[in-house]
Amino acid sequence: MFVIRRSVRFSETDMAGVMHFSNYMRWMEDAEHAFWRALGLGVHMPDEAGAISWPRAAASCEYRAPARFEEEIELRVAVERIGGKSLVLVIDFHRDAQHIARGRMTTVCCRLSAEGFTSIEIPAPIRSALEQFAAQASPGGPA
Amino acid sequence: MFVIRRSVRFSETDMAGVMHFSNYMRWMEDAEHAFWRALGLGVHMPDEAGAISWPRAAASCEYRAPARFEEEIELRVAVERIGGKSLVLVIDFHRDAQHIARGRMTTVCCRLSAEGFTSIEIPAPIRSALEQFAAQASPGGPA
Amino acid sequence: MFVIRRSVRFSETDMAGVMHFSNYMRWMEDAEHAFWRALGLGVHMPDEAGAISWPRAAASCEYRAPARFEEEIELRVAVERIGGKSLVLVIDFHRDAQHIARGRMTTVCCRLSAEGFTSIEIPAPIRSALEQFAAQASPGGPA
Amino acid sequence: MFVIRRSVRFSETDMAGVMHFSNYMRWMEDAEHAFWRALGLGVHMPDEAGAISWPRAAASCEYRAPARFEEEIELRVAVERIGGKSLVLVIDFHRDAQHIARGRMTTVCCRLSAEGFTSIEIPAPIRSALEQFAAQASPGGPA
């Protein structure tokens, strides 16, 4: 499990007085990028053949309790599945002892070129870093 | 099926040159609000006992092809499920003939008071409007 | 004067119950882009030597009265100054008869290349379109 | 001078590959809120007569150089003017030795009630905290 902490900004709230549901997606992406950096990899990974990037194929979030202005929230990143070309991350949102939301992102390993994105097999060094993280971080499963 | 059209704003793009994935959530909400208005109901519905609102319990999106600056996108809203207290909407994103994304939102019918949100049974007039829409709009199913 | 109309989205409000002040900047940009399209020009203008773009050197807004969810706001674009390399637009926000905000953007005519932005003299056809608009639109001045 | 540091998020970039100009406004607000907390005051300040808040009357930014994804930016807050009912803050954006942007916000001291915002004289304890900060922080002026 990899963890970051964030406080809700005023500009992230809406007129219902809580963090707008779309902003959980931005936070999930921030956690994903911090996770890649913690693995010693950037989210844009230049290699000998150009660059690798991870556009999302799907993103979802279950909202259990709202988050409010200035509250500190902990985001816990777990690897749920390492596929041939794709990666599923689960990002849990906690406020103190309360589990307030669960996000999930399916990202696809792509080579980035002038023509756009082409999906590729996850390169061995990246797969190895992900597997090592998954083995250490979640011996009992993704949650 | 209920339809709105929107163009991608410059501020909705990201450095990958496409609409940021979190903005699909904002568009889904815009479509939901326009849908309620088309049913003759607002998203904040005052009644004799206060007000009714529909916070989301879950939101998700599958991304099939990117949307780019100034492209016109059609959002098609369908009612997938009318539960006792909840409603599932499917919002499909189309660019011309291409189906570029599918969103889904589970919203919960809540009475809004000073203490916050309390889930309630969907009131009969609202249920009736939803059922009438669902019957007319999608005889063959939600998609 | 060039006019567009927009309604305040739920996701544009904040916990104070009004449109967040940063979103006026996004609306100003939307109005600017619609203005360029109305002149028959895009905001990214490809030409024989590459492309021309208009990054902002400054942006400001005076807030006189708040805008609320679902209110329809009229944005009125006027050309305040056509410089050698820069353009100042004034964008006024009106809700019915009330003048609720005034924005101003200084944008710089730039050639866009792989190295980034380089400021250039406004090309004659663009200057001519701007001058013609300014002459027709605001005989008595920018406001 | 009061300082915070922030990194540019992916969701804050636009298709020009730089932080979108509207996001500087959000950062300025974040710096303002952190500044109030550093003075021992919240941005929403409850007192014996209700609550005090600081809606903005004006906001502006001069953009000198772009900020890019993952760059760390330093925001320096200075008090430019303490008026009877208003406060002008200057927020300078620095990337290492480079001064990349200067923002300015005029906020108005308001009592917040069910009817909305009413401007009031800045209460003595708040004025005192601001004057003490201004005296210590910027002996040679706001910049």
Coordinates of C-alpha atoms in Angstrom, one line a residue, chain C residues 29-142:
Chain C
E29 CA -11.5 32.3 -22.3
D30 CA -14.6 30.6 -23.7
A31 CA -15.9 34.0 -24.8
E32 CA -12.5 34.9 -26.4
H33 CA -12.5 31.6 -28.3
A34 CA -16.1 32.2 -29.5
F35 CA -15.1 35.7 -30.5
W36 CA -12.2 34.4 -32.6
R37 CA -14.5 31.9 -34.3
A38 CA -17.0 34.7 -35.0
L39 CA -14.2 36.6 -36.7
G40 CA -13.7 33.6 -38.9
L41 CA -10.5 32.7 -37.1
G42 CA -9.6 30.0 -34.6
V43 CA -7.7 30.5 -31.4
H44 CA -5.0 28.3 -32.9
M45 CA -4.5 29.7 -36.3
P46 CA -2.3 27.7 -38.6
D47 CA -0.6 29.6 -41.3
E48 CA 2.2 29.1 -43.9
A49 CA 4.9 29.4 -41.2
G50 CA 3.3 27.2 -38.6
A51 CA 0.7 28.3 -36.1
I52 CA -0.3 31.4 -34.3
S53 CA -1.6 31.4 -30.7
W54 CA -2.5 34.0 -28.1
P55 CA -1.2 33.1 -24.6
R56 CA -2.2 35.5 -21.9
A57 CA 0.1 38.0 -20.4
A58 CA -2.4 39.2 -17.8
A59 CA -6.0 38.4 -16.7
S60 CA -8.1 40.2 -14.2
C61 CA -11.7 40.3 -13.0
E62 CA -13.8 42.7 -10.8
Y63 CA -16.6 40.9 -9.0
R64 CA -19.7 43.1 -8.3
A65 CA -22.4 40.5 -7.6
P66 CA -22.3 36.7 -7.3
A67 CA -23.6 34.3 -10.0
R68 CA -25.6 31.3 -8.8
F69 CA -26.4 27.8 -10.1
E70 CA -28.4 27.7 -13.3
E71 CA -28.5 31.5 -13.7
E72 CA -28.1 32.6 -17.3
I73 CA -25.2 35.1 -17.7
E74 CA -24.5 37.1 -20.8
L75 CA -20.8 37.7 -21.7
R76 CA -20.1 40.8 -23.8
V77 CA -16.7 40.9 -25.5
A78 CA -15.2 44.3 -26.5
V79 CA -11.8 45.1 -28.0
E80 CA -10.2 47.6 -25.7
R81 CA -6.8 47.9 -27.3
I82 CA -5.0 46.5 -30.4
G83 CA -1.3 46.8 -29.8
G84 CA 1.7 45.9 -32.0
K85 CA 1.9 42.4 -30.6
S86 CA -0.9 42.3 -28.0
L87 CA -4.6 42.5 -27.7
V88 CA -6.7 43.6 -24.7
L89 CA -10.2 42.3 -24.5
V90 CA -12.8 43.4 -22.0
I91 CA -15.5 40.8 -21.1
D92 CA -18.5 42.1 -19.2
F93 CA -20.8 39.7 -17.3
H94 CA -24.5 40.6 -17.2
R95 CA -27.4 38.9 -15.5
D96 CA -30.5 40.5 -16.9
A97 CA -30.0 44.2 -16.3
Q98 CA -27.3 43.8 -13.7
H99 CA -23.6 44.2 -14.5
I100 CA -22.2 41.5 -12.2
A101 CA -18.5 41.4 -13.3
R102 CA -15.9 42.9 -15.6
G103 CA -13.0 40.8 -16.9
R104 CA -10.0 41.9 -18.9
M105 CA -7.4 39.8 -20.7
T106 CA -4.1 40.9 -22.3
T107 CA -3.1 38.3 -24.9
V108 CA 0.1 38.2 -26.9
C109 CA 0.3 37.2 -30.6
C110 CA 2.8 34.4 -30.7
R111 CA 4.2 32.0 -33.2
L112 CA 4.1 28.5 -31.8
S113 CA 6.9 26.2 -32.6
A114 CA 8.6 23.2 -31.1
E115 CA 10.7 25.5 -28.9
G116 CA 7.6 27.2 -27.5
F117 CA 6.0 30.6 -28.0
T118 CA 7.7 33.6 -29.7
S119 CA 5.8 36.9 -29.7
I120 CA 5.3 38.5 -33.2
E121 CA 3.6 41.5 -34.7
I122 CA -0.1 40.8 -35.2
P123 CA -0.4 39.7 -38.9
A124 CA -2.2 42.1 -41.2
P125 CA -5.3 39.9 -41.9
I126 CA -5.9 39.4 -38.2
R127 CA -5.3 43.0 -37.4
S128 CA -7.7 44.0 -40.1
A129 CA -10.4 41.7 -38.8
L130 CA -9.9 43.1 -35.2
E131 CA -10.0 46.7 -36.4
Q132 CA -13.1 46.1 -38.4
F133 CA -14.8 44.5 -35.4
A134 CA -13.7 47.3 -33.1
A135 CA -15.0 50.0 -35.4
Q136 CA -18.4 48.4 -35.9
A137 CA -18.9 47.1 -32.4
S138 CA -17.9 50.0 -30.1
P139 CA -18.3 53.4 -31.8
G140 CA -18.5 55.0 -28.4
G141 CA -15.6 53.1 -26.7
P142 CA -14.9 49.7 -25.2

